[in-house]
Amino acid sequence: MFSKGTKRKFSDGGEAISDESLLGARVASSYSLQRQSLLDMSLIKLQLCHMLVEPNLCRSVLIANTVRQIQEEMTHDGSWHMVTEAFCSAGQSPSERLVATEVLCRSREQDAEPKLFSVISYEGCREEEVVADETLCSVSVSNTVSNVCLAGRMGQCWEKSELSGVERDEEVLEDSRLGSGEDEEIATEDGASTESPKTIGQVFGTFEIKNGSPGPDSALEELFSDVDTSYYDLDTMLTGMQSAPKMGPYDLLDSLAPSHSSPSIVSTPNCRSDLNELDHIMEIIVGS
Amino acid sequence: VNAPRGGVGGGNDFQWCFSQVKGAIDEDVAEADIISTVEFNCSGELLATGDKGGRVVIFQREQESKNRLLSRGEYNVYSTFQSHEPEFDYLKSLEIEEKINKIRWLPQQNAAHFLLSANDKTIKLWKISERDKRAEGYNLKDEDGRLRDQFRITTLRVPVLMPMDLMVEASPRRIFANAHTYHINSISVNSDYETYLSADDLRINLWHLEITDRSFNIVDIKPANMEELTEVITAAECHPHQCNVFVYSSSKGTIRLCDTRAAALCDRHSKFFEEPEDPSSRSFFSEIISSISDVKFSHSGRYMMTRDYLSVKVWDLNMENRPVETYQVHEYLRSKLCSLYENDCIFDKFECCWNGSDSAIMTGSYNNFFRMFDRNTRRDITLEASRENSKPRAMLKPRKVCTGGKRKKDEISVDSLDFNKKILHTAWHPKENVIAVAATNNLYIFQDKIN
C-alpha cells in the first residue's frame, strides 16, 4: 500500500489535462494523502503514550524513525515546505506549527491532559525527591540518587505534586512564550527536521532522567542536566493553556486519555478499562 | 509404514495431540492472568510460566505410570509464588510493572531448583525446594512448638525424621536491582553457570550469580544525545557452549555477536549479521517489520534463529551476510501492515524456539495459531490452540489461512483472523516432543501421539 510509486506534481488548472496525467496526478495525490495520514497517525502515536507506565522505547523509536522517513521523503518532494509554509501564513507561532497538523489539533483534548499530568507529577516529585529519606525507598539504593523507588508513599507524592505542579506550570508558560523566538531560528535553519527533534526529544526526554553514575554530588547534577526543557514547551502548546486555570485533583481525572489498549485510534474507548484506570488513579491520589 | 499426515518434528513424522490446558475458561480475561513467559527447565521435568500479575507458576511432570500407557506424564502445579510486585518510580512518577518478562532456569546442581525471573527493572533468583520430612520428638518443645516445662522432662530422646505432605517452598535468594534504566527484555544464563546477562533497550549487563550489588556493563548503545536514538536492543542471549560469546539483536534487524575476551566494553562486535534489504519490497513499514523480536541459539551452538514480524530466519554463525534459511510465518499480513500499524499489532513481539535436536522450529501467530517448520523436510504446519480442540489426546488438525480467491472449507480468511488472540510465547521440551503454548491466559500443552 505504501510502496514507492512514481510521483508527479499535481498540475494546476489552466492547462489542458490529459487523462493519463490526471490519473497520474490522482495516484500521486492518493499516495500523498496516504503518506500524510501515516505521518499524522505516527505523530499521534508518539504523543499518546500511556503515562502511568513508562512507554515502550522500542515502539517509540520505530515510530519516530517512520516519521523521519516520511519527512525526508516529503522534503525531497518539496511537499514538506508547502506544509510548513501553509501554517506559517496562518499566523501561528513557529513552535505551535510543530504540532499543528489537523489531526493533532483535533485530538488535543485527548493527549493534552496526560502530558500535563506527567509534567506536574514529574516536577513535584523531583522537588520532593531531593529531600527524600532513604528509608522511604522500597528498593535499597547503594550510591545512585537517581534510582529511587517508592511504594506506599504514593498517595502523598501525587497530592504534593499537583499543588506544586500547577505553580510550575505557570512558569513554564512564560518560558514557552519567550522561547518561541528561539524556535523560529531553529526552524529556518533546519527546514524539515524541526518537527522531529522536538517531538522525538520530548518522547525520549522522558527516559533521560535516571543515570547510574557514582557519587551523590555528581549524581544530582547529572540528574538535572538531562532534563529536556523542550518537553514542557511542547506540552503547553498541546494544552493550549494560555491562562492556566487552577486544577483540582478531579480535573485531571476528567481529562485523562482513554486507555492505550483500545485497538484503534479512532474507535470509541473501552469504558471498562477507562473506569479501571480512573479507579487506579483515584487510589494513587487518595493514597488508599 | 504410516503415511505422513502433515506432522512435523524430528526425523519421523509426529502428530501433535492435545494434552492439557491450564487457566480459566472465562471469556473475560483478567489482565494479571495474561501469561508473559514460558520456559521448560533443562530436563523438561518442570515448566514455568510468568504472568502480567508478577506471579510464577511452576508445573511438574508426573512420573509416567505403567498403567496408563497412552498418556505421557502430565504437568501439574508444583509451586506458585509472587515473584515481583508493582513498584513506583518516584523520580519519573511512573509505575514499574510487575509483569514477568522472562524466566530462565539454572542447570540443576542439587535437590533444589533455581530460576531467574525478571520484570522491567529487577531480576530475582528464586530457589524452589521440597520439604517432605519433618523432625518429630524434640526434647524442649512439644508437637505444637510450645516449650515444654523443663521439670517434666525426665528422659532424652533423639528427634526422628517423619514423612509429611510434600511442601514446595520458593524463596528469593538474590535480588539484582538498580542496574537498568530501561526495560529489561532478556536474561540469559551463561554456560559457565556462574554468570548471566541481562539486556534492556540500550544496555547489556553481565552479572555474577552470587553478587547483587554490582554488574558489568558490557554493551552500551545509548547515544550522547537521546534525540539521535534510532536503534534499540531487542533481545540478547549467551552462546550455549562458549561462555565468552553472546549475541544481541536490534530494532533495525541486525544481530551482533560479541566476544567478552576482546574488550571490557563490547560495543564493537566480532560479527555483524544483516540480510540486505530487498529494494522492491521497501515501504515505510520495512524497518518496523525487520525489527527482531527474539534471538535463540540452536542447542548445537552452530546456528541461531531470529524472529521478525513476518518471518523466522536461521543463521549460520559463520555466515554474516545472509541467513541460511528463511521461513514465512504469516506472509499474508504484508498487505495489511498499515492496519496492523494503526492497531499497534505490528509491534507485537513474537518469540521462537528450537526443538531438542534442532531439526524443527516453532513460533506463534494470530488467531491462536502457531507454526512449526521442519528444517529437514522443509514442511510446515499451522496449528491452533483453542478450547474446541481440547479433547484429551485429540489430534490437532492443520489450519490454513486463505489468502485470496475462493475460500475452501475449513480455511479461514485473513480478515476473519482475531488479532487479539496472539501466541507470543511458546516453549519446546528440551528432549521430547512436548510443547507448551501460551494463548493469552491459557497454557496449552501438546504432545506427539504415541503409536
PDB file of C-alpha atoms in Angstrom, chain A residues 93-200:
ATOM      1  CA  SER A  93       3.817  30.985  16.022  1.00  0.00           C
ATOM      2  CA  PRO A  94       6.540  28.616  14.809  1.00  0.00           C
ATOM      3  CA  SER A  95       6.511  26.483  17.892  1.00  0.00           C
ATOM      4  CA  GLU A  96       2.815  25.864  17.563  1.00  0.00           C
ATOM      5  CA  ARG A  97       3.396  24.880  13.986  1.00  0.00           C
ATOM      6  CA  LEU A  98       5.324  21.900  15.250  1.00  0.00           C
ATOM      7  CA  VAL A  99       2.196  20.027  16.133  1.00  0.00           C
ATOM      8  CA  ALA A 100      -0.247  21.914  14.007  1.00  0.00           C
ATOM      9  CA  THR A 101      -1.343  19.069  11.790  1.00  0.00           C
ATOM     10  CA  GLU A 102      -5.089  18.961  11.768  1.00  0.00           C
ATOM     11  CA  VAL A 103      -5.385  15.629  13.399  1.00  0.00           C
ATOM     12  CA  LEU A 104      -3.249  16.621  16.348  1.00  0.00           C
ATOM     13  CA  CYS A 105      -5.370  19.699  16.905  1.00  0.00           C
ATOM     14  CA  ARG A 106      -8.479  17.588  16.892  1.00  0.00           C
ATOM     15  CA  SER A 107      -7.100  15.182  19.441  1.00  0.00           C
ATOM     16  CA  ARG A 108      -5.756  17.915  21.662  1.00  0.00           C
ATOM     17  CA  GLU A 109      -8.200  17.081  24.421  1.00  0.00           C
ATOM     18  CA  GLN A 110      -7.073  13.504  24.374  1.00  0.00           C
ATOM     19  CA  ASP A 111      -3.380  13.917  24.562  1.00  0.00           C
ATOM     20  CA  ALA A 112      -3.270  17.172  26.453  1.00  0.00           C
ATOM     21  CA  GLU A 113      -4.025  16.143  29.975  1.00  0.00           C
ATOM     22  CA  PRO A 114      -1.940  13.006  30.259  1.00  0.00           C
ATOM     23  CA  LYS A 115       1.107  15.052  29.348  1.00  0.00           C
ATOM     24  CA  LEU A 116       0.136  17.674  31.867  1.00  0.00           C
ATOM     25  CA  PHE A 117      -0.448  15.007  34.413  1.00  0.00           C
ATOM     26  CA  SER A 118       3.003  13.648  33.981  1.00  0.00           C
ATOM     27  CA  VAL A 119       4.603  17.081  33.816  1.00  0.00           C
ATOM     28  CA  ILE A 120       3.005  18.055  37.059  1.00  0.00           C
ATOM     29  CA  SER A 121       3.872  14.884  38.795  1.00  0.00           C
ATOM     30  CA  TYR A 122       7.413  14.797  37.489  1.00  0.00           C
ATOM     31  CA  GLU A 123       8.045  18.297  38.700  1.00  0.00           C
ATOM     32  CA  GLY A 124       6.542  17.767  42.101  1.00  0.00           C
ATOM     33  CA  CYS A 125       8.314  14.532  42.712  1.00  0.00           C
ATOM     34  CA  ARG A 126      11.614  15.945  41.652  1.00  0.00           C
ATOM     35  CA  GLU A 127      11.470  18.607  44.328  1.00  0.00           C
ATOM     36  CA  GLU A 128      10.386  16.147  46.932  1.00  0.00           C
ATOM     37  CA  GLU A 129      12.958  13.606  45.870  1.00  0.00           C
ATOM     38  CA  VAL A 130      15.845  15.841  46.804  1.00  0.00           C
ATOM     39  CA  VAL A 131      14.905  15.720  50.476  1.00  0.00           C
ATOM     40  CA  ALA A 132      13.599  12.204  50.486  1.00  0.00           C
ATOM     41  CA  ASP A 133      14.597   9.953  53.292  1.00  0.00           C
ATOM     42  CA  GLU A 134      16.294   6.795  52.119  1.00  0.00           C
ATOM     43  CA  THR A 135      14.285   4.690  54.490  1.00  0.00           C
ATOM     44  CA  LEU A 136      11.204   5.547  52.480  1.00  0.00           C
ATOM     45  CA  CYS A 137      12.573   3.775  49.478  1.00  0.00           C
ATOM     46  CA  SER A 138      11.283   0.307  48.921  1.00  0.00           C
ATOM     47  CA  VAL A 139      14.372  -0.706  46.983  1.00  0.00           C
ATOM     48  CA  SER A 140      17.679  -0.146  48.678  1.00  0.00           C
ATOM     49  CA  VAL A 141      19.902   2.300  46.901  1.00  0.00           C
ATOM     50  CA  SER A 142      23.657   1.942  47.017  1.00  0.00           C
ATOM     51  CA  ASN A 143      25.193   5.128  45.665  1.00  0.00           C
ATOM     52  CA  THR A 144      22.951   6.386  42.992  1.00  0.00           C
ATOM     53  CA  VAL A 145      20.467   9.014  43.938  1.00  0.00           C
ATOM     54  CA  SER A 146      18.597   8.578  40.745  1.00  0.00           C
ATOM     55  CA  ASN A 147      17.270   5.093  41.168  1.00  0.00           C
ATOM     56  CA  VAL A 148      14.779   5.851  43.872  1.00  0.00           C
ATOM     57  CA  CYS A 149      11.669   3.768  44.000  1.00  0.00           C
ATOM     58  CA  LEU A 150       8.851   4.430  46.333  1.00  0.00           C
ATOM     59  CA  ALA A 151       5.959   2.235  47.237  1.00  0.00           C
ATOM     60  CA  GLY A 152       3.349   3.012  49.817  1.00  0.00           C
ATOM     61  CA  ARG A 153       4.086   6.686  49.902  1.00  0.00           C
ATOM     62  CA  MET A 154       2.383   7.038  46.573  1.00  0.00           C
ATOM     63  CA  GLY A 155      -0.589   8.914  47.886  1.00  0.00           C
ATOM     64  CA  GLN A 156       1.423  11.711  49.385  1.00  0.00           C
ATOM     65  CA  CYS A 157       3.622  12.006  46.344  1.00  0.00           C
ATOM     66  CA  TRP A 158       0.724  12.659  43.996  1.00  0.00           C
ATOM     67  CA  GLU A 159      -1.035  15.118  46.257  1.00  0.00           C
ATOM     68  CA  LYS A 160       2.032  17.213  46.803  1.00  0.00           C
ATOM     69  CA  SER A 161       2.928  17.143  43.134  1.00  0.00           C
ATOM     70  CA  GLU A 162      -0.395  18.543  41.997  1.00  0.00           C
ATOM     71  CA  LEU A 163      -0.074  21.659  44.093  1.00  0.00           C
ATOM     72  CA  SER A 164       3.499  22.460  43.237  1.00  0.00           C
ATOM     73  CA  GLY A 165       2.993  21.433  39.648  1.00  0.00           C
ATOM     74  CA  VAL A 166       0.327  23.973  38.887  1.00  0.00           C
ATOM     75  CA  GLU A 167       2.524  26.814  40.053  1.00  0.00           C
ATOM     76  CA  ARG A 168       5.368  25.467  37.973  1.00  0.00           C
ATOM     77  CA  ASP A 169       3.062  25.258  35.005  1.00  0.00           C
ATOM     78  CA  GLU A 170       2.520  28.994  35.001  1.00  0.00           C
ATOM     79  CA  GLU A 171       6.253  29.488  34.950  1.00  0.00           C
ATOM     80  CA  VAL A 172       6.557  27.149  32.021  1.00  0.00           C
ATOM     81  CA  LEU A 173       4.050  29.170  30.047  1.00  0.00           C
ATOM     82  CA  GLU A 174       6.194  32.246  30.449  1.00  0.00           C
ATOM     83  CA  ASP A 175       9.228  30.310  29.277  1.00  0.00           C
ATOM     84  CA  SER A 176       7.469  28.937  26.255  1.00  0.00           C
ATOM     85  CA  ARG A 177       6.378  32.331  25.058  1.00  0.00           C
ATOM     86  CA  LEU A 178       9.868  33.634  25.413  1.00  0.00           C
ATOM     87  CA  GLY A 179      11.233  30.543  23.800  1.00  0.00           C
ATOM     88  CA  SER A 180       9.212  30.844  20.628  1.00  0.00           C
ATOM     89  CA  GLY A 181      11.748  33.188  19.119  1.00  0.00           C
ATOM     90  CA  GLU A 182      14.433  30.588  19.536  1.00  0.00           C
ATOM     91  CA  ASP A 183      12.285  28.012  17.832  1.00  0.00           C
ATOM     92  CA  GLU A 184      11.910  30.163  14.806  1.00  0.00           C
ATOM     93  CA  GLU A 185      15.659  30.277  14.408  1.00  0.00           C
ATOM     94  CA  ILE A 186      15.964  26.573  14.542  1.00  0.00           C
ATOM     95  CA  ALA A 187      13.096  26.173  12.138  1.00  0.00           C
ATOM     96  CA  THR A 188      14.560  28.238   9.362  1.00  0.00           C
ATOM     97  CA  GLU A 189      17.934  26.577   9.729  1.00  0.00           C
ATOM     98  CA  ASP A 190      16.792  23.050   9.742  1.00  0.00           C
ATOM     99  CA  GLY A 191      13.893  23.086   7.420  1.00  0.00           C
ATOM    100  CA  ALA A 192      12.115  19.807   7.501  1.00  0.00           C
ATOM    101  CA  SER A 193      13.707  18.330  10.527  1.00  0.00           C
ATOM    102  CA  THR A 194      12.373  20.879  13.013  1.00  0.00           C
ATOM    103  CA  GLU A 195       9.383  18.892  13.925  1.00  0.00           C
ATOM    104  CA  SER A 196      11.040  15.594  14.592  1.00  0.00           C
ATOM    105  CA  PRO A 197      13.749  16.709  17.023  1.00  0.00           C
ATOM    106  CA  LYS A 198      11.155  18.410  19.175  1.00  0.00           C
ATOM    107  CA  THR A 199       8.764  15.524  19.076  1.00  0.00           C
ATOM    108  CA  ILE A 200      11.426  12.894  19.492  1.00  0.00           C
TER     109      ILE A 200
END
